[in-house]
């Protein structure tokens, strides 16, 4: 699998994941809009990586790190399948994004 496809798939899956959680928490005012915001940030990263925006590609490792940290916090609060999935996917894509060759390939349109 090409690195660009893997990174795009990761951010797209996480955006859909957060939009799904937002849909489940529709009645709660702050939770709903918070998950919509986080999902939209991930969709912004999908678009930025797709077009090869250098700033977005450079920041994508930091977003993956934040996802990993929040996934670890979620696992510590309560062990659940979504928490473990978020943590493992974030760790995997963070490992991929740490390679400078991958990031330079992502910057190409």
Coordinates of C-alpha atoms in Angstrom, one line a residue, residues 1-108:
X1 CA 0.0 0.0 0.0
X2 CA 1.3 3.4 -0.9
X3 CA 2.0 5.7 2.0
X4 CA -0.3 8.5 0.7
X5 CA -3.2 6.1 0.5
X6 CA -2.6 4.8 4.0
X7 CA -2.4 8.3 5.5
X8 CA -5.5 9.4 3.5
X9 CA -7.4 6.3 4.7
X10 CA -6.4 6.9 8.3
X11 CA -7.6 10.5 8.4
X12 CA -10.8 9.7 6.5
X13 CA -11.6 6.8 8.8
X14 CA -11.0 8.9 11.8
X15 CA -13.2 11.7 10.4
X16 CA -16.0 9.2 9.8
X17 CA -15.4 7.7 13.3
X18 CA -15.8 11.1 15.0
X19 CA -18.8 12.0 12.8
X20 CA -20.4 8.7 13.9
X21 CA -19.8 9.5 17.6
X22 CA -21.3 12.9 16.9
X23 CA -24.4 11.3 15.4
X24 CA -24.8 9.1 18.4
X25 CA -24.5 12.1 20.8
X26 CA -26.9 14.3 18.8
X27 CA -28.9 15.5 21.8
X28 CA -25.9 16.7 23.8
X29 CA -25.0 20.3 22.9
X30 CA -21.3 20.4 23.6
X31 CA -20.4 16.8 22.9
X32 CA -22.1 16.9 19.5
X33 CA -20.3 20.1 18.3
X34 CA -17.0 19.0 19.7
X35 CA -17.0 15.7 17.7
X36 CA -18.1 17.6 14.6
X37 CA -15.2 19.9 15.0
X38 CA -12.7 17.1 15.5
X39 CA -14.1 15.2 12.5
X40 CA -13.9 18.4 10.4
X41 CA -10.3 18.9 11.4
X42 CA -9.5 15.4 10.2
X43 CA -11.4 16.0 6.9
X44 CA -9.2 19.2 6.5
X45 CA -6.2 16.9 6.8
X46 CA -7.6 14.5 4.3
X47 CA -7.9 17.4 1.8
X48 CA -4.5 18.8 2.7
X49 CA -2.7 15.5 2.3
X50 CA -4.6 14.8 -1.0
X51 CA -3.4 18.0 -2.6
X52 CA 0.1 17.8 -1.0
X53 CA 0.0 20.9 1.1
X54 CA 3.3 21.2 2.9
X55 CA 2.0 22.7 6.1
X56 CA -0.8 20.1 6.5
X57 CA 1.6 17.3 5.8
X58 CA 4.1 18.6 8.4
X59 CA 1.3 19.0 11.0
X60 CA -0.2 15.6 10.3
X61 CA 2.3 13.8 12.5
X62 CA 1.3 16.1 15.4
X63 CA -2.4 15.4 14.8
X64 CA -1.7 11.6 14.8
X65 CA 0.3 12.1 18.1
X66 CA -2.7 13.9 19.6
X67 CA -5.0 11.1 18.5
X68 CA -2.6 8.6 20.0
X69 CA -2.5 10.5 23.3
X70 CA -6.3 10.9 23.5
X71 CA -6.7 7.2 22.6
X72 CA -4.4 6.2 25.5
X73 CA -6.4 8.4 27.8
X74 CA -9.6 6.8 26.6
X75 CA -8.1 3.4 27.2
X76 CA -7.1 4.3 30.7
X77 CA -10.6 5.7 31.5
X78 CA -12.4 2.6 30.2
X79 CA -11.1 -0.2 28.1
X80 CA -13.3 -0.4 25.0
X81 CA -12.9 -1.5 21.4
X82 CA -13.2 2.0 19.9
X83 CA -10.5 3.3 22.3
X84 CA -8.1 0.4 21.5
X85 CA -8.8 0.9 17.8
X86 CA -8.1 4.6 17.9
X87 CA -4.9 4.0 19.9
X88 CA -3.6 1.3 17.6
X89 CA -4.4 3.1 14.3
X90 CA -2.9 6.3 15.6
X91 CA 0.3 4.5 16.7
X92 CA 0.6 2.8 13.3
X93 CA 0.1 6.0 11.2
X94 CA 2.4 7.9 13.5
X95 CA 5.1 5.4 12.9
X96 CA 4.6 5.8 9.1
X97 CA 4.6 9.6 9.4
X98 CA 7.8 9.7 11.3
X99 CA 9.7 8.7 8.2
X100 CA 11.0 11.8 6.3
X101 CA 10.8 10.0 2.9
X102 CA 7.1 9.4 3.5
X103 CA 6.5 13.0 4.4
X104 CA 8.4 14.2 1.3
X105 CA 6.4 11.8 -0.9
X106 CA 3.2 13.2 0.7
X107 CA 4.1 16.7 -0.3
X108 CA 4.0 15.9 -4.0

